[in-house]
Short mmCIF file of C-alpha atoms and ligand atoms in Angstrom, two decimals:
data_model
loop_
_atom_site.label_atom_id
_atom_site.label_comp_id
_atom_site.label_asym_id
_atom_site.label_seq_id
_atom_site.Cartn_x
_atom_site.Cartn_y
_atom_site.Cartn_z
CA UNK A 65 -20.52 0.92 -13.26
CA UNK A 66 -21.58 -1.55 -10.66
CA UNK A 67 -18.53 -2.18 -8.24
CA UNK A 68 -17.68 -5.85 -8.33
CA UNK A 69 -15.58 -6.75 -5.40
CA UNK A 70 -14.31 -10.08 -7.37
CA UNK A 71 -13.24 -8.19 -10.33
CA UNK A 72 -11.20 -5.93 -8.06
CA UNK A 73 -9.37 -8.34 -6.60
CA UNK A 74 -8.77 -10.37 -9.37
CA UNK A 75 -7.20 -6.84 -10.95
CA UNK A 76 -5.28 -5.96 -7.99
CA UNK A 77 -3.76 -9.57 -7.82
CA UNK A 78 -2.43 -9.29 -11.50
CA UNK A 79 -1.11 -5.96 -11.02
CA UNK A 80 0.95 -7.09 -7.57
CA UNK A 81 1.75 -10.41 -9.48
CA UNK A 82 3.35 -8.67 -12.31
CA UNK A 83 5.21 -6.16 -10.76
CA UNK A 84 6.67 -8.24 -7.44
CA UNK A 85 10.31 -8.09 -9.66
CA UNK A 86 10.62 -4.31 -9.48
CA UNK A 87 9.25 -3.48 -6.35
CA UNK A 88 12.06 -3.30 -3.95
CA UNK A 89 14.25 -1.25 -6.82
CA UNK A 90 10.35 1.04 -7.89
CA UNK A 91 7.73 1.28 -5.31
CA UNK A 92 9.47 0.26 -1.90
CA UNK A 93 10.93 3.74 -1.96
CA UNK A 94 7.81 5.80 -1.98
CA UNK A 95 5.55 2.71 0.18
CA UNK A 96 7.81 1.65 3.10
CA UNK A 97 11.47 3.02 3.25
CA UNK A 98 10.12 6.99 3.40
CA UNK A 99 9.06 7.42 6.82
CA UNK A 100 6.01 4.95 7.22
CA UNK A 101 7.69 3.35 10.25
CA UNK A 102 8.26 5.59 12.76
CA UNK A 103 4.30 6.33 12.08
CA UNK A 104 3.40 2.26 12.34
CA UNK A 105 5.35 2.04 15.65
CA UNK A 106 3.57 5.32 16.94
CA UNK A 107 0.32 4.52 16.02
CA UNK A 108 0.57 1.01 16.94
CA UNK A 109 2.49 1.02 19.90
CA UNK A 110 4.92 -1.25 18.91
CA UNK A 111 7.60 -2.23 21.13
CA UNK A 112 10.42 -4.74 21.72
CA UNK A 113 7.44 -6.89 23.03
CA UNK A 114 5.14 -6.60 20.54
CA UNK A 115 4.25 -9.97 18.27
CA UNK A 116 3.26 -7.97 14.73
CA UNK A 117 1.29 -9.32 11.68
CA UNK A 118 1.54 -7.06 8.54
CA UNK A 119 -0.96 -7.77 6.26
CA UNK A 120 -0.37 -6.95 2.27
CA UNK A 121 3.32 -6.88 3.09
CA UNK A 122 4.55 -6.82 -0.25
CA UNK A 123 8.46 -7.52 -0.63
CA UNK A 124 8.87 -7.77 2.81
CA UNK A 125 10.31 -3.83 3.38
CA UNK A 126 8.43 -2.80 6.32
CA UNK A 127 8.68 -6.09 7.91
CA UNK A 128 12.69 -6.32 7.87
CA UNK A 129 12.63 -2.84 9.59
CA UNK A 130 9.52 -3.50 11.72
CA UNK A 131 11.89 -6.61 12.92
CA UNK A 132 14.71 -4.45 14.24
CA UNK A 133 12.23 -2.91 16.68
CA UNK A 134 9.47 -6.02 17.43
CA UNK A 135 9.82 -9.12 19.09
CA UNK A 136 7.87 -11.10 16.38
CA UNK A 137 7.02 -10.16 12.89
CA UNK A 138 4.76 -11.68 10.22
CA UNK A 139 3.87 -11.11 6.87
CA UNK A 140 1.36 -12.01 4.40
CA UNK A 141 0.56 -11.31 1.36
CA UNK A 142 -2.06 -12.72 -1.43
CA UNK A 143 0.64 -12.00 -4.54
CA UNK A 144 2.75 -15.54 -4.20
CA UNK A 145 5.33 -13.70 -6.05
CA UNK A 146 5.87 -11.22 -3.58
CA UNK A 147 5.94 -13.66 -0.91
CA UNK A 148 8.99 -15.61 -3.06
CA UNK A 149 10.69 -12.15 -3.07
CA UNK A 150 10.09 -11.51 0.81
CA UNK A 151 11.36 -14.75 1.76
CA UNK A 152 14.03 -14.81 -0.19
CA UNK A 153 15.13 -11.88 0.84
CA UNK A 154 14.39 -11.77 5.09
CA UNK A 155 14.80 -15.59 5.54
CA UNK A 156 15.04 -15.48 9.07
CA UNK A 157 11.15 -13.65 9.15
CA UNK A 158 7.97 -15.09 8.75
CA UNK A 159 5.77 -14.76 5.75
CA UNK A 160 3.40 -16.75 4.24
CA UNK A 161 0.78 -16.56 0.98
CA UNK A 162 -2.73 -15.59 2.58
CA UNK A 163 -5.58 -13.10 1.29
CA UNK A 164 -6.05 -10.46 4.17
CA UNK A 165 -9.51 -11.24 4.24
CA UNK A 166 -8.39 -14.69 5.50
CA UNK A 167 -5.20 -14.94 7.65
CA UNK A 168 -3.88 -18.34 8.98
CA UNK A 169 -3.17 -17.36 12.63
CA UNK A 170 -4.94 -18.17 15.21
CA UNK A 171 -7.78 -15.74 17.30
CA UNK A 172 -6.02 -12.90 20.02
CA UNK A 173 -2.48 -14.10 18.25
CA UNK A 174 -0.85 -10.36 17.81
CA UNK A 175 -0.23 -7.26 19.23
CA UNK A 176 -0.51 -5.12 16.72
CA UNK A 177 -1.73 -5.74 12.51
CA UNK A 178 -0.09 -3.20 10.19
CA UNK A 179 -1.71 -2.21 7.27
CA UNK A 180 0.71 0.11 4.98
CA UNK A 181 -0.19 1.29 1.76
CA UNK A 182 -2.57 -1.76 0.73
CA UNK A 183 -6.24 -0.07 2.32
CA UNK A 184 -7.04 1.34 -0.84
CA UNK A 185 -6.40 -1.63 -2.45
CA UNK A 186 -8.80 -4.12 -0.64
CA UNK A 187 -11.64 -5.27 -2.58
CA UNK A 188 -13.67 -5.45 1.12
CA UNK A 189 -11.92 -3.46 3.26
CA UNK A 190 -14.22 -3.78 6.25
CA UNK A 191 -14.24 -7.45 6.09
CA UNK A 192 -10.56 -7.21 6.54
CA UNK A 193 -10.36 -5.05 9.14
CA UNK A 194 -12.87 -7.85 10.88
CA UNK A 195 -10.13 -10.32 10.03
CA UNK A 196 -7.34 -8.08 11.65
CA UNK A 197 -9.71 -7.50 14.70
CA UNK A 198 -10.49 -11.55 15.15
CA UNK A 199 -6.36 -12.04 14.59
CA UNK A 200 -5.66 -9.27 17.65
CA UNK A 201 -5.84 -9.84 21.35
CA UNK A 202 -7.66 -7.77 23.37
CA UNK A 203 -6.31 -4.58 23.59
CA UNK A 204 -4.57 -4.88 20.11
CA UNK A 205 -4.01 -2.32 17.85
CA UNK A 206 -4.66 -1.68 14.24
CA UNK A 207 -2.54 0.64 12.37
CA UNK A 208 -3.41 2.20 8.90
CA UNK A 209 -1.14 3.92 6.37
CA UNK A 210 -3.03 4.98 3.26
CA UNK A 211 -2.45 7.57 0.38
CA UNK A 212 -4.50 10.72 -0.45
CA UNK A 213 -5.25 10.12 -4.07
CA UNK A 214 -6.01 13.71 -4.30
CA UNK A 215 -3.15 14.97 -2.25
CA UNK A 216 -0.56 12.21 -3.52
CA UNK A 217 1.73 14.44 -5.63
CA UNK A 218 4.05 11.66 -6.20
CA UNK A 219 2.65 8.16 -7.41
CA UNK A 220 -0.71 10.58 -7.60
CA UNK A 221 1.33 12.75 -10.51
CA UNK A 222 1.46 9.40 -12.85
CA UNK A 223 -2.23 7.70 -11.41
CA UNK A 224 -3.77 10.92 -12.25
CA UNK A 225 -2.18 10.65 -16.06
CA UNK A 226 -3.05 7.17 -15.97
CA UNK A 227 -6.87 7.23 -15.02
CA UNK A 228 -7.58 9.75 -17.74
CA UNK A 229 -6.07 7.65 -20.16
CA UNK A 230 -7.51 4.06 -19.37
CA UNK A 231 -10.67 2.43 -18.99
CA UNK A 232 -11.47 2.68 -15.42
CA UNK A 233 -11.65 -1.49 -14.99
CA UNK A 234 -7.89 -1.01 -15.98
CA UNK A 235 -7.40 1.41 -13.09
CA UNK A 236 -6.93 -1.02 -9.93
CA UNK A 237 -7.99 -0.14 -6.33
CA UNK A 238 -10.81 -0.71 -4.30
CA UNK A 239 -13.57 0.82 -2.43
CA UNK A 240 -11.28 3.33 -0.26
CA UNK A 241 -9.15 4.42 -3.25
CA UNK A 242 -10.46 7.71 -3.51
CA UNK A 243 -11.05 8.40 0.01
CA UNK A 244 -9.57 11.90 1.18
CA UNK A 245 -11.36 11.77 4.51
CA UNK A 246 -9.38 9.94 7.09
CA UNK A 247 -12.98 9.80 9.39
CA UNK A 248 -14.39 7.74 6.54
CA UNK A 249 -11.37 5.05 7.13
CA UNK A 250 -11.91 5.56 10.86
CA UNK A 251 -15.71 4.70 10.52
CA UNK A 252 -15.17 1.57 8.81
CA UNK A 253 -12.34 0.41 10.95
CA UNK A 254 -15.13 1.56 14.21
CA UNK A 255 -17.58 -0.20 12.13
CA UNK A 256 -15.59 -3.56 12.20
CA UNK A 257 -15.51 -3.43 16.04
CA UNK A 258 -12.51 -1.63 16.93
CA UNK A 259 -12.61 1.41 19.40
CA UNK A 260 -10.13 4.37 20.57
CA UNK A 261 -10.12 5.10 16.80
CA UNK A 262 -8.16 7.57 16.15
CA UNK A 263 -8.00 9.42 12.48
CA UNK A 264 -5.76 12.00 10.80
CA UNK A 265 -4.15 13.07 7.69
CA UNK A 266 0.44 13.73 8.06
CA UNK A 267 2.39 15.14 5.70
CA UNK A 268 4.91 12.59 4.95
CA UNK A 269 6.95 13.58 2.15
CA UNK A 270 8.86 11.40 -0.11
CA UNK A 271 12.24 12.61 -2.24
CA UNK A 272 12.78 10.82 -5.49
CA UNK A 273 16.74 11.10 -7.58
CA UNK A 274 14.67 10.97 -11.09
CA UNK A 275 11.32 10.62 -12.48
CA UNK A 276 11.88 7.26 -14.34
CA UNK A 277 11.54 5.81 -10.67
CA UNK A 278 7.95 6.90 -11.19
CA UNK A 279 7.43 6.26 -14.63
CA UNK A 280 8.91 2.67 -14.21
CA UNK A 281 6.69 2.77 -10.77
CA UNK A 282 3.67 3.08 -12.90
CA UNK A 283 4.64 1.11 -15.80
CA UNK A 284 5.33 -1.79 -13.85
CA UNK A 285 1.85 -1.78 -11.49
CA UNK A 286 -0.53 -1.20 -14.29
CA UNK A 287 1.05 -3.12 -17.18
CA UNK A 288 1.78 -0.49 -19.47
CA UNK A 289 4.16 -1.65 -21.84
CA UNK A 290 0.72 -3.44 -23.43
CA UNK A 291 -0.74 -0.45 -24.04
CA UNK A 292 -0.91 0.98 -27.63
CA UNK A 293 2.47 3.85 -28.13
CA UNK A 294 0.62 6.56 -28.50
CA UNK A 295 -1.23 5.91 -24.62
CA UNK A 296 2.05 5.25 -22.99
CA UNK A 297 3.21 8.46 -24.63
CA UNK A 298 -0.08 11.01 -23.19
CA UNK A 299 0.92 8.87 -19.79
CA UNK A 300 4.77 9.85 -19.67
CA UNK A 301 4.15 13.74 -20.82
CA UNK A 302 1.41 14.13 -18.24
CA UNK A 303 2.73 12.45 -15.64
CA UNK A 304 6.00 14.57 -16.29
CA UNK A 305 4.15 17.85 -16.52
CA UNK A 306 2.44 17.12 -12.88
CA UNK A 307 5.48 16.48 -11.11
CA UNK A 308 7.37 19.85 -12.88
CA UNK A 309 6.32 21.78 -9.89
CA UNK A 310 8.37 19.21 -7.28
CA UNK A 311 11.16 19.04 -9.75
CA UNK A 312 14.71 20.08 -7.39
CA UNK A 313 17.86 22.42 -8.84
CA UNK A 314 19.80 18.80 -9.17
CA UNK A 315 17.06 17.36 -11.05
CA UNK A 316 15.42 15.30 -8.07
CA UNK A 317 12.03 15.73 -6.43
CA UNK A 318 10.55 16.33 -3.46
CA UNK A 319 7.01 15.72 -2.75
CA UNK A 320 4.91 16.58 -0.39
CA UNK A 321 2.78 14.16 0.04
CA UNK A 322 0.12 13.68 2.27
CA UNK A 323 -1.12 10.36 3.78
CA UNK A 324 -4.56 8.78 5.92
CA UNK A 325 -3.02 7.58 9.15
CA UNK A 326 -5.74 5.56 11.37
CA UNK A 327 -5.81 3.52 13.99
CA UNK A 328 -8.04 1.70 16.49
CA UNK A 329 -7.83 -0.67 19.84
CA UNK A 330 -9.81 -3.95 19.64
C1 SAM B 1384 1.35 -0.97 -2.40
S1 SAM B 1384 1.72 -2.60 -1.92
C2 SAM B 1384 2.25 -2.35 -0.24
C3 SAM B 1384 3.26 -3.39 0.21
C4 SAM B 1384 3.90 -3.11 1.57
N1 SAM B 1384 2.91 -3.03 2.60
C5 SAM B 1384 4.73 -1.85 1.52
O1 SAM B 1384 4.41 -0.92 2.26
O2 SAM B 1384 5.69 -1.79 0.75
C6 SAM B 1384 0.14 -3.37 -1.69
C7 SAM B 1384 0.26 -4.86 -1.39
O3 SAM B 1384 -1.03 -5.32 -0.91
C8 SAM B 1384 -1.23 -6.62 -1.42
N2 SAM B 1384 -2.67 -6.89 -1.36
C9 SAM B 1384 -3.68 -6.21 -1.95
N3 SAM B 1384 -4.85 -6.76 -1.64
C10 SAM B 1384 -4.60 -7.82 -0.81
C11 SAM B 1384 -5.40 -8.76 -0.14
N4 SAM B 1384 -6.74 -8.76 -0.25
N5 SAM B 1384 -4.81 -9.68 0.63
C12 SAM B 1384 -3.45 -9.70 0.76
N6 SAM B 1384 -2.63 -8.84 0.13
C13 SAM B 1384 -3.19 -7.89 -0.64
C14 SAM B 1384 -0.63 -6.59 -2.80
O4 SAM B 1384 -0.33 -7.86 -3.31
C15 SAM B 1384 0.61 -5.72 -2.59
O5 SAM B 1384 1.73 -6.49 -2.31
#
């Protein structure tokens, strides 16, 4: 199948669209409140001086904690829902509607872009990391969090049941999605000017109480409760069958997860 970077965004933006409402309660927990900060601020250098754009932020999670530590912080997202949700919730921060591929700040305005979670998701990855780069002033830093599809055990448990169940044009994610390598991120982001790059995979493990976080996780990102019974079904058994092997004594999970960390000085 021919990859059409249009179609891929147009998915992606339905899929953030619909599930903006259950994202702080569903996905927050295994995107920003499990340890992706401490990374960001490492990787990014982020201090109480630093003036921070995240891009793709979502409901606004990282952003409230990135604020604690920051001296500015902005976020942007192209899903107007999530940016009613994020604004709602942090009024005091900064966020407006804006594909990543086009931010409205002006050139050498930040310190440091984040980029948590949403990589695999951009339709043109590289021409966003040009964006980030133009946004940055000179000595800047980018800093990348992205999943290991293949080493994901959590969300990865019910994408995994998902894929084989779907048609692929229902699976969303863009041209990184499947990337294990972090020196393929760290070539694009090099590619798009940026130098110092600096590539990796971390463990970074994230505990759930009960699987229905997932399931609900799932259900709510690709729309499954329009799916014909007997799909949803093969979905929920396989998705609960890969995570048996994290499953806790008290019924909880831990996963161990492993995660692309990249980043890169303009
Ligand atoms: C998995 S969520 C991550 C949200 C947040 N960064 C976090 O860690 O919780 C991915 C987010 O990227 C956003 N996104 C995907 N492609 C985008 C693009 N081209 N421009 C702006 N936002 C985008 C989605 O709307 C979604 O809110």
């Amino acid at each position: 199948m021919d990859y059409d970077p249009n179609a891929v965004a147009e998915q992606e933006y339905k899929s953030w669209q619909r599930s903006a409402d259950k994202y702080i309660k569903n996905i927050a927990p295994m995107t920003a409140t499990s340890g992706q900060v401490p990374i960001l601020c490492e990787i990014g250098l982020i201090d109480g001086n630093s003036h921070v754009l995240e891009i793709g932020c979502g409901t606004g999670d990282v952003c409230i904690q990135l604020s604690e530590i920051a001296m500015r912080v902005v976020g942007t997202d192209f899903a107007e829902n999530m940016i009613h949700i994020a604004t709602d919730r942090f009024p005091k921060l900064e966020f407006k509607v804006a594909n990543a591929e086009d931010v409205p700040y002006d050139d050498n305005e930040f310190d440091v872009v984040v980029c948590n979670y949403t990589a695999h998701h951009f339709a043109r990855p590289l021409v966003v990391f040009e964006e980030a780069r133009r946004v940055l002033k000179p000595g800047g830093r980018l800093a990348i969090i992205m999943p290991i599809q293949s080493e994901q055990k959590c969300f990865g448990s019910f994408f995994a049941s998902a894929s084989e169940e779907l048609p692929p044009e229902d699976v969303p994610g863009g041209t990184l999605l499947y990337v294990d390598d972090p020196a393929v991120v760290g070539l694009m982001v090099k590619e798009s000017g940026f130098t110092n790059i600096v590539s990796e995979k971390r463990i970074k493990p994230i505990k759930l109480e009960h699987i229905d976080l997932l399931l609900k996780t799932g259900w709510s990102i690709f729309g499954l409760d329009d799916q014909p019974q007997d799909v949803q079904n093969r979905i929920r058994t396989k998705t609960i069958q890969r995570a048996e092997p994290y499953k806790q004594a008290d019924g909880s999970y831990d996963f161990p997860d492993v995660v692309i960390v990249v980043s890169g000085t303009k």
